[in-house]
mmCIF file of C-alpha atoms in Angstrom:
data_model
loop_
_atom_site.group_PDB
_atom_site.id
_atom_site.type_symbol
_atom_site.label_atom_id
_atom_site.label_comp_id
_atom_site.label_asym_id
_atom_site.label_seq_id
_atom_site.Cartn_x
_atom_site.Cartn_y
_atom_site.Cartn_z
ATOM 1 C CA UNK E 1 0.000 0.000 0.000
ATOM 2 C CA UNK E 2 1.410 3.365 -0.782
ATOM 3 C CA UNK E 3 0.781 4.822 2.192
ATOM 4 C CA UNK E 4 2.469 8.513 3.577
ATOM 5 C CA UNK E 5 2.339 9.755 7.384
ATOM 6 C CA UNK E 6 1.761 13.100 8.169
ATOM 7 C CA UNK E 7 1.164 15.361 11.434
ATOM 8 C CA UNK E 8 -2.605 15.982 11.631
ATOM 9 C CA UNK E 9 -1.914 19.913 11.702
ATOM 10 C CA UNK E 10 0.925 22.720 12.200
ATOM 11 C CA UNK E 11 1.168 26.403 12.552
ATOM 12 C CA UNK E 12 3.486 28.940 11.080
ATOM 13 C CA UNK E 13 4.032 32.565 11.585
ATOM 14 C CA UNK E 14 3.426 34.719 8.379
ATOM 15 C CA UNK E 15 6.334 35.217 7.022
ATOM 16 C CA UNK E 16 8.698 32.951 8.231
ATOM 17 C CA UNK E 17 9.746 29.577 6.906
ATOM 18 C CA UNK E 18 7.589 25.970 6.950
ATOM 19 C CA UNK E 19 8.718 23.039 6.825
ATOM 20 C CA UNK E 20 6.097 20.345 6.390
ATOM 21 C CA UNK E 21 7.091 16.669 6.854
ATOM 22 C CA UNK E 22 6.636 13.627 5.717
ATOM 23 C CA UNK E 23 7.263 9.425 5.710
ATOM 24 C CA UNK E 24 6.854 7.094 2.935
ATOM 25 C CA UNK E 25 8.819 4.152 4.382
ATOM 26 C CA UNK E 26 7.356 1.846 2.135
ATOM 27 C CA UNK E 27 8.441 3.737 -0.706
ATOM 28 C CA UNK E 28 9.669 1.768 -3.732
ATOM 29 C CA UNK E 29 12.540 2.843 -6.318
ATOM 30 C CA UNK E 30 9.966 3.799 -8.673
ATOM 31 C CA UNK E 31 7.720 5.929 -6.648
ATOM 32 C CA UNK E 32 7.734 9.479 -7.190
ATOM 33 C CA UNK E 33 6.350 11.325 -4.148
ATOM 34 C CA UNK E 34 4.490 14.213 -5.112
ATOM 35 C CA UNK E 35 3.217 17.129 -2.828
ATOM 36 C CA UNK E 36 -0.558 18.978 -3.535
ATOM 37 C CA UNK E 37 -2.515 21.285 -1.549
ATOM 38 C CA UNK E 38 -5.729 22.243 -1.307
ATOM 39 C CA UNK E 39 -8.030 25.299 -0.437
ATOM 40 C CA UNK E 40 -11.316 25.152 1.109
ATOM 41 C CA UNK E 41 -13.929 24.067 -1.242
ATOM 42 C CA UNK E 42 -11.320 23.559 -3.798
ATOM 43 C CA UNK E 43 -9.673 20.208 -5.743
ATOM 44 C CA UNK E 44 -6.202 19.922 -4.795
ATOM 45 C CA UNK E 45 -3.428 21.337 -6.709
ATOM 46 C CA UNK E 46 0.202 20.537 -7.983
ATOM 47 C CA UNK E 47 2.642 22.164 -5.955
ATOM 48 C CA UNK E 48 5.886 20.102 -6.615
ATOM 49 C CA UNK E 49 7.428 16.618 -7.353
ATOM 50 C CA UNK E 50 10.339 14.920 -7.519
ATOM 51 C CA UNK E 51 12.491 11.257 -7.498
ATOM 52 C CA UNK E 52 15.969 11.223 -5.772
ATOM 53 C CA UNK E 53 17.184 14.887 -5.793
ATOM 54 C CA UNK E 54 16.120 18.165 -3.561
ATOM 55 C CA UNK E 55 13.327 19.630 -6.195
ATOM 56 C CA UNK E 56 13.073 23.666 -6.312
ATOM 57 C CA UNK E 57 10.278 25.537 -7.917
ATOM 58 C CA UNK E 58 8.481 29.015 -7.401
ATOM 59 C CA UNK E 59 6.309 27.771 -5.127
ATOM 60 C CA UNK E 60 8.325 25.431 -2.570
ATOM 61 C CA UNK E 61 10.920 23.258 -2.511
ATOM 62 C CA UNK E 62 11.435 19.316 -1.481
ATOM 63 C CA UNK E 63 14.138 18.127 0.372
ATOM 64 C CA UNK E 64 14.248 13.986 -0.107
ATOM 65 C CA UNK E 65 16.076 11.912 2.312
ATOM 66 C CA UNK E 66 18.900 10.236 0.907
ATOM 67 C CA UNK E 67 16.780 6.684 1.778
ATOM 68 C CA UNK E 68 14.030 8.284 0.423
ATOM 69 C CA UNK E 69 11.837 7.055 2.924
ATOM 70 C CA UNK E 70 10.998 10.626 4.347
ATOM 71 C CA UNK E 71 10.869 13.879 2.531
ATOM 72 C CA UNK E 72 9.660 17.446 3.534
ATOM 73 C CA UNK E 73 7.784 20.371 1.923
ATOM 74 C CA UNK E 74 9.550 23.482 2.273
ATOM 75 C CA UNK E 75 7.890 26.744 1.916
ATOM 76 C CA UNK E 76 10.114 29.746 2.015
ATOM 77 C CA UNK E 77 7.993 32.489 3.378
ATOM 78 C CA UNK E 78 4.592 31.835 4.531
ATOM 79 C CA UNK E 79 1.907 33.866 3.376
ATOM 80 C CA UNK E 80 -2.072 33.327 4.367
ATOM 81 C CA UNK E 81 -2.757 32.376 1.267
ATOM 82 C CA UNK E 82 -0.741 29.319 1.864
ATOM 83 C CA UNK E 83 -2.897 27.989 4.803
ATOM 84 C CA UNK E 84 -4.381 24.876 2.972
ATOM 85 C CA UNK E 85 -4.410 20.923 3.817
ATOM 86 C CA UNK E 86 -1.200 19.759 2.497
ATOM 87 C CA UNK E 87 -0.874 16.132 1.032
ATOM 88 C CA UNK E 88 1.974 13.675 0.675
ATOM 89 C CA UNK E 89 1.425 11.336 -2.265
ATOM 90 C CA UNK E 90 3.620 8.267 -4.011
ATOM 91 C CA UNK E 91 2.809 8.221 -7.336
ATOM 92 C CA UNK E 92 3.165 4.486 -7.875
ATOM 93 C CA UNK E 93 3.084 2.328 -11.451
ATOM 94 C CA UNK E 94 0.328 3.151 -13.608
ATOM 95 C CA UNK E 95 -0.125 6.620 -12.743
ATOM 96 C CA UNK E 96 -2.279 5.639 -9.401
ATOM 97 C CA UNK E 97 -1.827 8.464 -6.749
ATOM 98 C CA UNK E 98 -3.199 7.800 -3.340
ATOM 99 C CA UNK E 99 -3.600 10.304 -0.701
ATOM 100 C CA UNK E 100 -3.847 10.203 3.243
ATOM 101 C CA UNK E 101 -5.183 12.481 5.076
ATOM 102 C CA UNK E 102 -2.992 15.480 4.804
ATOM 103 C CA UNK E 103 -1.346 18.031 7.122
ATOM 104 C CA UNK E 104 -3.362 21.154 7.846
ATOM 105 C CA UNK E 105 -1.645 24.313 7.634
ATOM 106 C CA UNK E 106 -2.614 27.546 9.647
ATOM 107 C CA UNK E 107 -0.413 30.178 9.171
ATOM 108 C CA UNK E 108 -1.110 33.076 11.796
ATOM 109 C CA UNK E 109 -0.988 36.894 11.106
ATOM 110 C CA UNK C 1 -8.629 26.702 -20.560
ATOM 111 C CA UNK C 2 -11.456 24.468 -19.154
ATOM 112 C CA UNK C 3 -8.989 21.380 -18.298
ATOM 113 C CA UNK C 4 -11.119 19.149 -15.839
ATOM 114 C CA UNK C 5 -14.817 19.784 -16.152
ATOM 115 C CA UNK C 6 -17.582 17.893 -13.665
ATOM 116 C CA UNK C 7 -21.445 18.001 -13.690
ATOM 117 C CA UNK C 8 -23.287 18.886 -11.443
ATOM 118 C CA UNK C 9 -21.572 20.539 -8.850
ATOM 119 C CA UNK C 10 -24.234 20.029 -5.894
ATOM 120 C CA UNK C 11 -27.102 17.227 -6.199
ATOM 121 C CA UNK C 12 -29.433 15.898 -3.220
ATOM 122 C CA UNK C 13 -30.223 12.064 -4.130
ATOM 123 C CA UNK C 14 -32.648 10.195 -2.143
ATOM 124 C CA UNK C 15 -31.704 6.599 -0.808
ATOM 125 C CA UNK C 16 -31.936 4.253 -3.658
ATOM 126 C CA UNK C 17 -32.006 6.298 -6.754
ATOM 127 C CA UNK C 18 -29.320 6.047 -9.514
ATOM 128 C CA UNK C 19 -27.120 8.862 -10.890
ATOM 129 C CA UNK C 20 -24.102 9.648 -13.056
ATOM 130 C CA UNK C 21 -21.566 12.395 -12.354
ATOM 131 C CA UNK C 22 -20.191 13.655 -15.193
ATOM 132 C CA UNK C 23 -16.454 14.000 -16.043
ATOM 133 C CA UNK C 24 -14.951 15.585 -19.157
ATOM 134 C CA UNK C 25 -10.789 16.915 -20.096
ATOM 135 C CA UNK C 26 -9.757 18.432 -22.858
ATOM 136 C CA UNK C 27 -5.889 17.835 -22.453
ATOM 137 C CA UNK C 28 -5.777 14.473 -24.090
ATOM 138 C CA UNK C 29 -4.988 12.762 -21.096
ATOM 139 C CA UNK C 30 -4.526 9.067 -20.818
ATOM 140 C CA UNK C 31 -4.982 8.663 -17.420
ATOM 141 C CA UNK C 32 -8.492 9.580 -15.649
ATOM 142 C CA UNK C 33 -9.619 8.985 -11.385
ATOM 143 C CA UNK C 34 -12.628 9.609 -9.560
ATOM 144 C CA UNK C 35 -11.799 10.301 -5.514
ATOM 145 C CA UNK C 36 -14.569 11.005 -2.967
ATOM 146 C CA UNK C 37 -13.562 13.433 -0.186
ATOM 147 C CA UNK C 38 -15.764 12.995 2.893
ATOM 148 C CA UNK C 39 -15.492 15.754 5.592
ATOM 149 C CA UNK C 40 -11.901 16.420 7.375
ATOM 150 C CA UNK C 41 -10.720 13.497 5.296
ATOM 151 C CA UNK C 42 -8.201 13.244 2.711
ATOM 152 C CA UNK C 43 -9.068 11.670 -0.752
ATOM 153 C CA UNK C 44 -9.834 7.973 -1.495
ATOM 154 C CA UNK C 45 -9.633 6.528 -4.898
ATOM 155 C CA UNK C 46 -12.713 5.064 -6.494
ATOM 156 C CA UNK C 47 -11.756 4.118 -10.012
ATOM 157 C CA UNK C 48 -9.018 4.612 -12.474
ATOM 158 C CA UNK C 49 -8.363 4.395 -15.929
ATOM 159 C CA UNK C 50 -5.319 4.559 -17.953
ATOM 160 C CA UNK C 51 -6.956 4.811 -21.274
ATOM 161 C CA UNK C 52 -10.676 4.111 -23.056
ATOM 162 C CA UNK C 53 -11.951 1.323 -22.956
ATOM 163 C CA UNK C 54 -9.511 0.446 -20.036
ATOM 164 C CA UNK C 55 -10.612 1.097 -15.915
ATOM 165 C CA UNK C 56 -9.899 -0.496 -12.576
ATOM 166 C CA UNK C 57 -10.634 -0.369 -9.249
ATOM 167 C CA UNK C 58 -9.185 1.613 -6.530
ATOM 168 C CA UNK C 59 -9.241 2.065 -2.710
ATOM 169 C CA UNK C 60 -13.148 2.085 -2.324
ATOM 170 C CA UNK C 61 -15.234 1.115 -5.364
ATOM 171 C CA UNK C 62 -17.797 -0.738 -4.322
ATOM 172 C CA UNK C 63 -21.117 0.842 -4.910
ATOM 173 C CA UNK C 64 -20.123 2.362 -8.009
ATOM 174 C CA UNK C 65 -19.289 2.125 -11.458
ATOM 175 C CA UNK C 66 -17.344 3.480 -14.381
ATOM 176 C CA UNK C 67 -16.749 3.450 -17.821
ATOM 177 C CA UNK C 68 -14.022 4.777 -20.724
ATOM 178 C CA UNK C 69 -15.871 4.711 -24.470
ATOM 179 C CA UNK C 70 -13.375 8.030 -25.301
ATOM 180 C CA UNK C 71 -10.775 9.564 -23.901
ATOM 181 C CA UNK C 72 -12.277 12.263 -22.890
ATOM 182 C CA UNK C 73 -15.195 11.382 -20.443
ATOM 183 C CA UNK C 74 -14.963 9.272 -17.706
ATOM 184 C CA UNK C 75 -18.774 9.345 -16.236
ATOM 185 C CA UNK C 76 -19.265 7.503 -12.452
ATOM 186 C CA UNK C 77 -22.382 6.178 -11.741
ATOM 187 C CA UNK C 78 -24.209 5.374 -8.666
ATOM 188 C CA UNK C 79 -26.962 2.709 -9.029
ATOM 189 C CA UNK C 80 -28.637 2.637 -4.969
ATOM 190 C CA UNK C 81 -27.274 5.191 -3.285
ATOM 191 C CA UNK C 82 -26.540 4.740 0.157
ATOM 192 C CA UNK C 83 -25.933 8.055 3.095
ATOM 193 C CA UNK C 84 -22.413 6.601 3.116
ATOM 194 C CA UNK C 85 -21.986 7.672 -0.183
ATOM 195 C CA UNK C 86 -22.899 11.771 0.788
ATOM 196 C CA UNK C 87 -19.247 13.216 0.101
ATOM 197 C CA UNK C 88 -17.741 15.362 -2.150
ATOM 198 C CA UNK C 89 -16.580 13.703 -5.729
ATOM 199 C CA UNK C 90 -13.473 15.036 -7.817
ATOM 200 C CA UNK C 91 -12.667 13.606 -10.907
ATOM 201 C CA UNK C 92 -8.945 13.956 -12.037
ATOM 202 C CA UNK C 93 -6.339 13.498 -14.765
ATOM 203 C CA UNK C 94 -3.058 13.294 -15.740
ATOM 204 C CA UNK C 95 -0.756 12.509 -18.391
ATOM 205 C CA UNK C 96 1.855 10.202 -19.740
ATOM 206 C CA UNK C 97 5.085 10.395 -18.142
ATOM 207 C CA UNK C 98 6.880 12.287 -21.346
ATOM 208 C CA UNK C 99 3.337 13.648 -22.742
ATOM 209 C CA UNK C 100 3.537 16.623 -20.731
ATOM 210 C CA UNK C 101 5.520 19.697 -19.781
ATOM 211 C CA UNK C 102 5.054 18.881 -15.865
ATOM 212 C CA UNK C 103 3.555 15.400 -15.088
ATOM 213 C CA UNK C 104 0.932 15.536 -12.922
ATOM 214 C CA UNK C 105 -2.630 15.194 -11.341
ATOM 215 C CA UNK C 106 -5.256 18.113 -12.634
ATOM 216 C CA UNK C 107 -8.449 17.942 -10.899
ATOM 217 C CA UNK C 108 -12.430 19.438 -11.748
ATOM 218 C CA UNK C 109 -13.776 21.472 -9.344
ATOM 219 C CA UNK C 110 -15.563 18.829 -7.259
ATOM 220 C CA UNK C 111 -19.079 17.432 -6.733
ATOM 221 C CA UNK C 112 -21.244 17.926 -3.751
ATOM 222 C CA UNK C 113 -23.592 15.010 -3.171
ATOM 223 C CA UNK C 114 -26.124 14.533 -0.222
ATOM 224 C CA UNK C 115 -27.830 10.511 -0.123
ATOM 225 C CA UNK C 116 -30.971 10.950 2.166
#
């Protein structure tokens, strides 16, 4: 089963750095673990991927462990607009993603 | 840009009765999922398909079926619906690895159902 753990919920002060964790211990050499977010009342969205190597774009970035069995969402400077439920997904054979149940941001004024 | 397109967005079924949710992309996507979100939970997969005329089960399909005549719709239907099926429904898709510019999930904009 391609399952991810995450905390039920953090906080963050605007402004200030998140980091957002993550395990896939059952993670296979194939899996690509893939990070989405959504908004209230909203289908979750793309926010960044990767295989092996720490993954940058303008939204976040992903720091894998070298065992790839945990990784961490990384968001620079939090803004309100980034309070969402965050999800942790493997991306296994055959395109099949599978979420948990997410981490819930709040990031306070 | 309408990408992932679902119909209706809020529908109020009474115990028993049949319906299909509709599902429609117009990025020539392969693959194609139907989730159900129910409240403060994360998303469960109902069905999958990785082309037409090709589906397959996923975490929680019982009490529902799909189907895949073109690549571009991917109805579900629900023949007796049940309360436990009140949740929210998103339909999804993504591409091949190598079709697209970023490889990844794009999902509609959800559908509210109520079973009473």
């Amino acid at each position: 089963d391609a399952k991810t753990t995450q905390p039920n919920s953090m906080e963050s002060n605007e402004e200030e750095p998140v980091h957002l964790p993550c395990n896939h211990s059952t993670i296979s050499g194939t899996d690509y673990i893939h990070w989405y977010r959504q908004l209230p009342s909203q289908g979750p969205e793309y926010v960044i991927h990767g295989l092996t190597s720490n993954v940058n774009n303008r939204m976040a970035s992903l720091a894998i462990a070298e065992d790839r069995k945990s990784s961490t969402l990384i968001l620079h400077r939090a803004t309100l607009r980034d309070a969402a439920v965050y999800y942790c997904i493997l991306r296994r054979r055959r395109n099949q993603f599978y979420f948990g149940t997410g981490t819930s941001l709040t990031v306070i004024p | 840009n309408a990408g992932v397109t679902q119909t209706p967005k809020f529908r109020i079924l009474k115990i028993g009765q049949s319906m299909t949710l509709q599902c429609t992309q117009d990025m020539n996507h392969n693959y194609m999922y139907w989730y159900r979100q129910d409240p403060g939970m994360g998303l469960k997969l109902i069905y999958y398909s990785v082309g037409a005329g090709i589906t397959d089960k996923g975490e929680v399909p019982n009490g529902y079926n799909v189907s895949r005549s073109t690549t571009e719709d991917f109805p579900l239907r629900l023949e007796l619906a049940a309360p436990s099926q009140t949740s929210v429904y998103f339909c999804a898709s993504s591409p091949e690895p190598g079709q697209g510019l970023l490889y990844t999930i794009y999902f509609g904009e959800g559908s509210w159902l109520t079973v009473v």
